[in-house]
PDB file of C-alpha atoms in Angstrom:
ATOM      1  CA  UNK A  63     111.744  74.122  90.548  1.00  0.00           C
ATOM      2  CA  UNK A  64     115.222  75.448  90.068  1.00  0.00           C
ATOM      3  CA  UNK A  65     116.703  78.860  89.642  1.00  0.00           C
ATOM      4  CA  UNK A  66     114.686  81.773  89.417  1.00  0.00           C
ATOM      5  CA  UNK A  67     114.991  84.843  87.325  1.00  0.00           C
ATOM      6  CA  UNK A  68     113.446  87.880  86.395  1.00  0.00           C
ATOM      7  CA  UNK A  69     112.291  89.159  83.128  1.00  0.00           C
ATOM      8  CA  UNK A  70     110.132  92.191  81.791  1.00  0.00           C
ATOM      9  CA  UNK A  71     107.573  91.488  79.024  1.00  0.00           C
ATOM     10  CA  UNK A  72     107.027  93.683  76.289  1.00  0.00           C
ATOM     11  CA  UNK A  73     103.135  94.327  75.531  1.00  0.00           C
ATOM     12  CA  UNK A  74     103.450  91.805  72.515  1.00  0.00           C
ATOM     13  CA  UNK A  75     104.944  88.935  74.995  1.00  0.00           C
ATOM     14  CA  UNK A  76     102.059  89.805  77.377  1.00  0.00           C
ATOM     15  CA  UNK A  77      99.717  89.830  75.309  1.00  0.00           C
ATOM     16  CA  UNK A  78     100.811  86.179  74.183  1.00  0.00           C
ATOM     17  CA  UNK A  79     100.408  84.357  77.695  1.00  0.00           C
ATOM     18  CA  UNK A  80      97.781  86.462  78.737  1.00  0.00           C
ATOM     19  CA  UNK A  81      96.042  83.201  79.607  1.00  0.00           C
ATOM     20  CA  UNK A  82      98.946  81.889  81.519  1.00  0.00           C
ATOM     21  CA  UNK A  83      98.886  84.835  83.098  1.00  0.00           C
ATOM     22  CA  UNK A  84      95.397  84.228  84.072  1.00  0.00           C
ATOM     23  CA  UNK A  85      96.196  80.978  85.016  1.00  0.00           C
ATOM     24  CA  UNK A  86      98.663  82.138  87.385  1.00  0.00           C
ATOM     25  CA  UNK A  87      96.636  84.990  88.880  1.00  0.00           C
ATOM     26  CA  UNK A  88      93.659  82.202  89.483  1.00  0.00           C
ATOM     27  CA  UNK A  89      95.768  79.908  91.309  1.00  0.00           C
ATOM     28  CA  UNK A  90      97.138  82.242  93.481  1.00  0.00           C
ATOM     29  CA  UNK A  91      93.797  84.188  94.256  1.00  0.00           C
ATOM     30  CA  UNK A  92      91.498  81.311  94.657  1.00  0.00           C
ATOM     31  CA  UNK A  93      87.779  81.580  95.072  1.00  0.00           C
ATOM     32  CA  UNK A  94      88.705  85.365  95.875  1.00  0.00           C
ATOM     33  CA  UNK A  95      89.604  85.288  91.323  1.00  0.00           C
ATOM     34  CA  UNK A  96      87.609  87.145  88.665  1.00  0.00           C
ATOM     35  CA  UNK A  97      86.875  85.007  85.751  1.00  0.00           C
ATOM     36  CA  UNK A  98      90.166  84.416  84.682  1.00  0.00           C
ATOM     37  CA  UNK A  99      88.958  85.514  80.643  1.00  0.00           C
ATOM     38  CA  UNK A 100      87.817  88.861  82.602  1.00  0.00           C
ATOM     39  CA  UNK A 101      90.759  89.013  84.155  1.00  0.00           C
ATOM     40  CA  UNK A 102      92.833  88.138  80.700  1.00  0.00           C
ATOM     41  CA  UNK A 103      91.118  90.841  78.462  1.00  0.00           C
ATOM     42  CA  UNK A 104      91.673  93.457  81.309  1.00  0.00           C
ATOM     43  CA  UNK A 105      95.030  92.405  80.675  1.00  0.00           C
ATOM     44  CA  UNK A 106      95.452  92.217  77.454  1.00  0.00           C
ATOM     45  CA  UNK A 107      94.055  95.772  77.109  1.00  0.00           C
ATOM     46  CA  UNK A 108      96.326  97.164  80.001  1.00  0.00           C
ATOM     47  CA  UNK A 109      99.101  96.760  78.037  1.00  0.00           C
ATOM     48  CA  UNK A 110      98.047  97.910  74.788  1.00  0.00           C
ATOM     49  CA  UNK A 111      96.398 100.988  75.954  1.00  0.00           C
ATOM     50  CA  UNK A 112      97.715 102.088  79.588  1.00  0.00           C
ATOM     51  CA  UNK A 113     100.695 104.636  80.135  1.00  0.00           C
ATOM     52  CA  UNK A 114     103.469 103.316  82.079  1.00  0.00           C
ATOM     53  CA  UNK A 115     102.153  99.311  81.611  1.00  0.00           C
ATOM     54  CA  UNK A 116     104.682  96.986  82.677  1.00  0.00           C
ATOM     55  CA  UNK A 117     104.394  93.448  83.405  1.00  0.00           C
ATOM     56  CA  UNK A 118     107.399  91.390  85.170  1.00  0.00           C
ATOM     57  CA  UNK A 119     107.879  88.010  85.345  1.00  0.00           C
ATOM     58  CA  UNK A 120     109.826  85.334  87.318  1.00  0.00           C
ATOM     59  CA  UNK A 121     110.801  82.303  85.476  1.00  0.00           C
ATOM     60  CA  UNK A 122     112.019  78.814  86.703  1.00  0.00           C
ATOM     61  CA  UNK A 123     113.907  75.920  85.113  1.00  0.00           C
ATOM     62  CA  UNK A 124     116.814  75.175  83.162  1.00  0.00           C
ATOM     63  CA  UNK A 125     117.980  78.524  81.084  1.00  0.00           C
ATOM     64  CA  UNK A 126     118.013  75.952  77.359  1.00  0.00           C
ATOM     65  CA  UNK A 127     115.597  73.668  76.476  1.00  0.00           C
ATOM     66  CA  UNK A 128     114.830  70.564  74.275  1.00  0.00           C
ATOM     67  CA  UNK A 129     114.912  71.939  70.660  1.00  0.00           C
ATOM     68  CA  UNK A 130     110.936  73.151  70.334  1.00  0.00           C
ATOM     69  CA  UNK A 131     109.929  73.297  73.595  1.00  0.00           C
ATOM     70  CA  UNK A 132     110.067  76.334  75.990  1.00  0.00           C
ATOM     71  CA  UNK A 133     112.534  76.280  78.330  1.00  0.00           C
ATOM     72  CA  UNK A 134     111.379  78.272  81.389  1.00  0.00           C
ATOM     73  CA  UNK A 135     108.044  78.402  83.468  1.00  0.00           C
ATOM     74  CA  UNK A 136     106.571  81.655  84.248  1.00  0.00           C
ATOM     75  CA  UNK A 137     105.778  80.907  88.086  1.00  0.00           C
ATOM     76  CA  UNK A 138     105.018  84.613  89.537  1.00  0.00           C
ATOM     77  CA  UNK A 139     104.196  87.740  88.171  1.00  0.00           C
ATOM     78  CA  UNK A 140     103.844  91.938  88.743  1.00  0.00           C
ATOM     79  CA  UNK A 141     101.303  93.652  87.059  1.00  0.00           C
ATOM     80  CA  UNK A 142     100.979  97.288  86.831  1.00  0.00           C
ATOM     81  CA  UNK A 143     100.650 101.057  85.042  1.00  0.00           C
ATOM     82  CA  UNK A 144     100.998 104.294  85.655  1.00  0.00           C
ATOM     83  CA  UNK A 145      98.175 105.671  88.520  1.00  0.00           C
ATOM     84  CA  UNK A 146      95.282 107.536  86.170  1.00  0.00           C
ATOM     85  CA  UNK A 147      92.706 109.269  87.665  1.00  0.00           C
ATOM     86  CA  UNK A 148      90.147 108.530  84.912  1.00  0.00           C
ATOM     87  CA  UNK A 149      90.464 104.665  85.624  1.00  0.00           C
ATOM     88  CA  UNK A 150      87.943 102.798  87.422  1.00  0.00           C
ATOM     89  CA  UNK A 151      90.606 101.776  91.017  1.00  0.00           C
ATOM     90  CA  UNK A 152      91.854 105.398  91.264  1.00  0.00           C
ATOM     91  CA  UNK A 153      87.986 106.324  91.220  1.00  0.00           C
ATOM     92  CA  UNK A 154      87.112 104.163  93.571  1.00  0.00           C
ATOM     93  CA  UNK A 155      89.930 104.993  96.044  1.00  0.00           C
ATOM     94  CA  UNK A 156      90.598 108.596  95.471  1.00  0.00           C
ATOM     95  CA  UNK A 157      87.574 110.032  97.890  1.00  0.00           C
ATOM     96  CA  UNK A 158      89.066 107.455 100.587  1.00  0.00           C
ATOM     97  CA  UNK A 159      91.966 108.919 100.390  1.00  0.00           C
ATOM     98  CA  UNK A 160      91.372 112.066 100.065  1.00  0.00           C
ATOM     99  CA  UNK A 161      88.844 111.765 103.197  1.00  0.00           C
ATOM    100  CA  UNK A 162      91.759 110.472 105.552  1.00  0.00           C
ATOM    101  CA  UNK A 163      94.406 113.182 104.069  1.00  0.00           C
ATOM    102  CA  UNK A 164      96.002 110.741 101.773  1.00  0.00           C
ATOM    103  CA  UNK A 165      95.276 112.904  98.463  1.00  0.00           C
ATOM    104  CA  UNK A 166      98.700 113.108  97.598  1.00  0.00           C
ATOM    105  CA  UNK A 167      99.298 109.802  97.308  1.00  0.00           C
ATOM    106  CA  UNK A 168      97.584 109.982  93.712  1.00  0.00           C
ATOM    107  CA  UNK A 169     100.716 111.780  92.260  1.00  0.00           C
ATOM    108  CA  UNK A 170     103.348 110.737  90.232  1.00  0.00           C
ATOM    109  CA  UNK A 171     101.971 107.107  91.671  1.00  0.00           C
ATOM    110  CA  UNK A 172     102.315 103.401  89.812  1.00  0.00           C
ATOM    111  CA  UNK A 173      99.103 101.397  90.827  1.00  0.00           C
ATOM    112  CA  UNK A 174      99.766  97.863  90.997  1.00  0.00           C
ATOM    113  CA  UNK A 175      97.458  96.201  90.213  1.00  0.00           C
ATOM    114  CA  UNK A 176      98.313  92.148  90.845  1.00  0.00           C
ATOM    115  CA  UNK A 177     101.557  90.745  92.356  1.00  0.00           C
ATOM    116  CA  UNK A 178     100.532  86.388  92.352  1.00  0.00           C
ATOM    117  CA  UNK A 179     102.808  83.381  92.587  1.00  0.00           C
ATOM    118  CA  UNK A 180     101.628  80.083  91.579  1.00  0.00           C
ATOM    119  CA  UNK A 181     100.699  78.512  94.970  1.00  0.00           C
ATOM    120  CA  UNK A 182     104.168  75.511  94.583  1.00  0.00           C
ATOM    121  CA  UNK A 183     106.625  78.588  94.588  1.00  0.00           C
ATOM    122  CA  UNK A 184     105.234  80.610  97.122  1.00  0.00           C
ATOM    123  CA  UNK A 185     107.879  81.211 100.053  1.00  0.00           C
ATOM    124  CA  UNK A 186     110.699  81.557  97.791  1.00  0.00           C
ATOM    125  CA  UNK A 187     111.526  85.042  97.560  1.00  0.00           C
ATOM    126  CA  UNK A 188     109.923  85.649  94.321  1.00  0.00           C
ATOM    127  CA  UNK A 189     107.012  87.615  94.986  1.00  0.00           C
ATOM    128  CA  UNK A 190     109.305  89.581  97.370  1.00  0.00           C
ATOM    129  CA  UNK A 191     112.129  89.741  93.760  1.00  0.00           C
ATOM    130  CA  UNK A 192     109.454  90.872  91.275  1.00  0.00           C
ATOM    131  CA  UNK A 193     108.251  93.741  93.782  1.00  0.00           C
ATOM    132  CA  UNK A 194     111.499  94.926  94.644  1.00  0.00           C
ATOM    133  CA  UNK A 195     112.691  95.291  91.311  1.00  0.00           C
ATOM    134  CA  UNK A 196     109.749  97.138  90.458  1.00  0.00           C
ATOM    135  CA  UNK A 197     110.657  99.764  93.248  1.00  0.00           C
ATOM    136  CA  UNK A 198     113.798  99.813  92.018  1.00  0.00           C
ATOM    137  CA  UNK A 199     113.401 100.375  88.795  1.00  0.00           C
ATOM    138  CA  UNK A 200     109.787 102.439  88.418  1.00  0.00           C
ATOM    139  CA  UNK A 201     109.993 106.659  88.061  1.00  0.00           C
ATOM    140  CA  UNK A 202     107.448 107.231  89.592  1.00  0.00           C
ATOM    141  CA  UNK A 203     107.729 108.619  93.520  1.00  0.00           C
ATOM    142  CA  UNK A 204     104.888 105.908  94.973  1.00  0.00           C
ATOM    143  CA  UNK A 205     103.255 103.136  94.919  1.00  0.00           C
ATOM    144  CA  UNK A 206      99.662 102.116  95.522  1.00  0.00           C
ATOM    145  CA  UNK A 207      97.696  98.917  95.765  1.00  0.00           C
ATOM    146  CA  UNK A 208      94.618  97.553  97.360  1.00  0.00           C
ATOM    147  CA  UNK A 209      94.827  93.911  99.285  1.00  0.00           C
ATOM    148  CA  UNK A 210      93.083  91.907 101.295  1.00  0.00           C
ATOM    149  CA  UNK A 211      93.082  92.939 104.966  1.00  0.00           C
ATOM    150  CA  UNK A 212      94.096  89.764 106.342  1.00  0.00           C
ATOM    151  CA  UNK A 213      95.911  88.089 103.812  1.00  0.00           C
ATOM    152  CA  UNK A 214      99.649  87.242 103.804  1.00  0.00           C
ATOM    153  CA  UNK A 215     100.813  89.545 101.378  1.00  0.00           C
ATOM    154  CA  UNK A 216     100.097  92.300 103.716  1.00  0.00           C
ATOM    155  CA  UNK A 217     103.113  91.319 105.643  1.00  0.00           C
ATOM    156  CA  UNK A 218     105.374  91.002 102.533  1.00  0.00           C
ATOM    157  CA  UNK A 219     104.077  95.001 101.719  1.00  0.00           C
ATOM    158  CA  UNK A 220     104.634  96.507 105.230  1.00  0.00           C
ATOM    159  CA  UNK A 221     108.547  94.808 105.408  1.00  0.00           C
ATOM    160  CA  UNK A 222     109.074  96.537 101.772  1.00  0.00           C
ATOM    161  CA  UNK A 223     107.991  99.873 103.224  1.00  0.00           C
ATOM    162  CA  UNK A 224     104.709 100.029 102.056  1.00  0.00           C
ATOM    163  CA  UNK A 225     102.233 101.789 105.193  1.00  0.00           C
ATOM    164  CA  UNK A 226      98.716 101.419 105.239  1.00  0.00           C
ATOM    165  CA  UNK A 227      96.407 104.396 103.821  1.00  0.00           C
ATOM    166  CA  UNK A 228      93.245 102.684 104.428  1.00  0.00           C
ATOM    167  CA  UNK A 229      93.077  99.832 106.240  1.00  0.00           C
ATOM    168  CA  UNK A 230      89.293  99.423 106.211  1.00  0.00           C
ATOM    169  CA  UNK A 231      88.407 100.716 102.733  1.00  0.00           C
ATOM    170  CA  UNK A 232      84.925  98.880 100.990  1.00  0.00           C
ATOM    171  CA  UNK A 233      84.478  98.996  97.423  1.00  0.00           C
ATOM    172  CA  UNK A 234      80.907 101.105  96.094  1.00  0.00           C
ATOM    173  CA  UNK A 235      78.509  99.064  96.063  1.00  0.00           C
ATOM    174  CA  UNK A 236      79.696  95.850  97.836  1.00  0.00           C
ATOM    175  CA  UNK A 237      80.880  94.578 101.205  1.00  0.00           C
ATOM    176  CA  UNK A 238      84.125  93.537  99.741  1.00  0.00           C
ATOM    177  CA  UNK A 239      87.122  94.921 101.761  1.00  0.00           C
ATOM    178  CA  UNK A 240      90.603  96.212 100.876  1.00  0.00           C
ATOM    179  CA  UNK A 241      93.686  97.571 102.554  1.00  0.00           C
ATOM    180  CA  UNK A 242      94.816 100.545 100.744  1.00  0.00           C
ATOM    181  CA  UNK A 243      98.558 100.765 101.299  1.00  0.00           C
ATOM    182  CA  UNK A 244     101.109 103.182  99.557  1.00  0.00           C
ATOM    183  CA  UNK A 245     105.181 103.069  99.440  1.00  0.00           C
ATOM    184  CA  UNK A 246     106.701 106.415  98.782  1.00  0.00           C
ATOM    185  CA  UNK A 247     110.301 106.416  97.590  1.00  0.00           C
ATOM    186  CA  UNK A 248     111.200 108.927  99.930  1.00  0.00           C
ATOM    187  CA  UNK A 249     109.884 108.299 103.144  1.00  0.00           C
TER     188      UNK A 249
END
């Protein structure tokens, strides 16, 4: 697969492999994916409309190219904005957390909303890379994000920092289950 960096796309860039993207975010999520042209036009107008979107990418393979072709393979991304109450996941979380003393948690927040690796990279490091340097590099104090309970990624969350809010949190309407978690800059 060869070397990995990171990149940030600009809305534009996004915008353009949107359905890579999607691609990516299917693979990764399985039967557990949205429609991935749902999932694309959420996208799409995430980064056109949202404060604070940012979308951050890992690419593999050889830095140049043959003449025409791209050179690099998106193989992992971080998707994100800045937390807004009036969106439909702050919502849906914010009585949770307010009902377990977590209200808080809502300010000066970044809500991420997908962190996926194409299934052939996994292990790497990159999912751990892209997250990181979103911490890093994000002004906002926290961090929040919904997962599943008893997935994988959980593990990658708690050794970043991240603590869990609500572990046993159920979307409105469903039976489908979440892990809230949060990471707070200065905790």
């Amino acid at each position: 697969m060869g070397t990995v960096d990171l990149a940030r796309l600009s809305a534009a860039e996004a915008v353009a492999r949107a359905d890579h993207l999607a691609h990516i975010y299917g693979s990764a999520q399985g039967a557990a994916a949205e429609p991935a042209s749902g999932w694309a036009a959420h996208l799409v107008t995430s980064v056109q409309e949202y404060a604070g979107a940012t979308v951050r990418v890992a690419l593999s393979g050889p830095a140049v190219g043959p003449p025409g072709r791209a050179a690099r393979e998106i193989v992992g991304f971080l998707h994100g904005y800045d937390l807004q109450l009036q969106h439909w996941w702050p919502q849906q979380v914010e009585p949770a957390l307010r009902a377990r003393g977590h209200g808080f948690w809502l300010e000066d927040a970044f809500e991420l909303v997908e962190l996926d690796v194409l299934p052939q990279a996994q292990g790497r490091g990159i999912g751990t890379a892209l997250l990181t340097a979103q911490l890093a590099e994000m002004h906002q104090r926290r961090m929040l994000l919904a997962t599943d309970p008893a997935g994988r990624a959980r593990v990658l969350y708690r050794r970043l920092g991240f603590v869990d809010l609500v572990p046993d949190f159920v979307y409105e309407g469903t039976a489908y289950g979440a892990a809230l978690m949060g990471w707070d800059r200065h905790a």
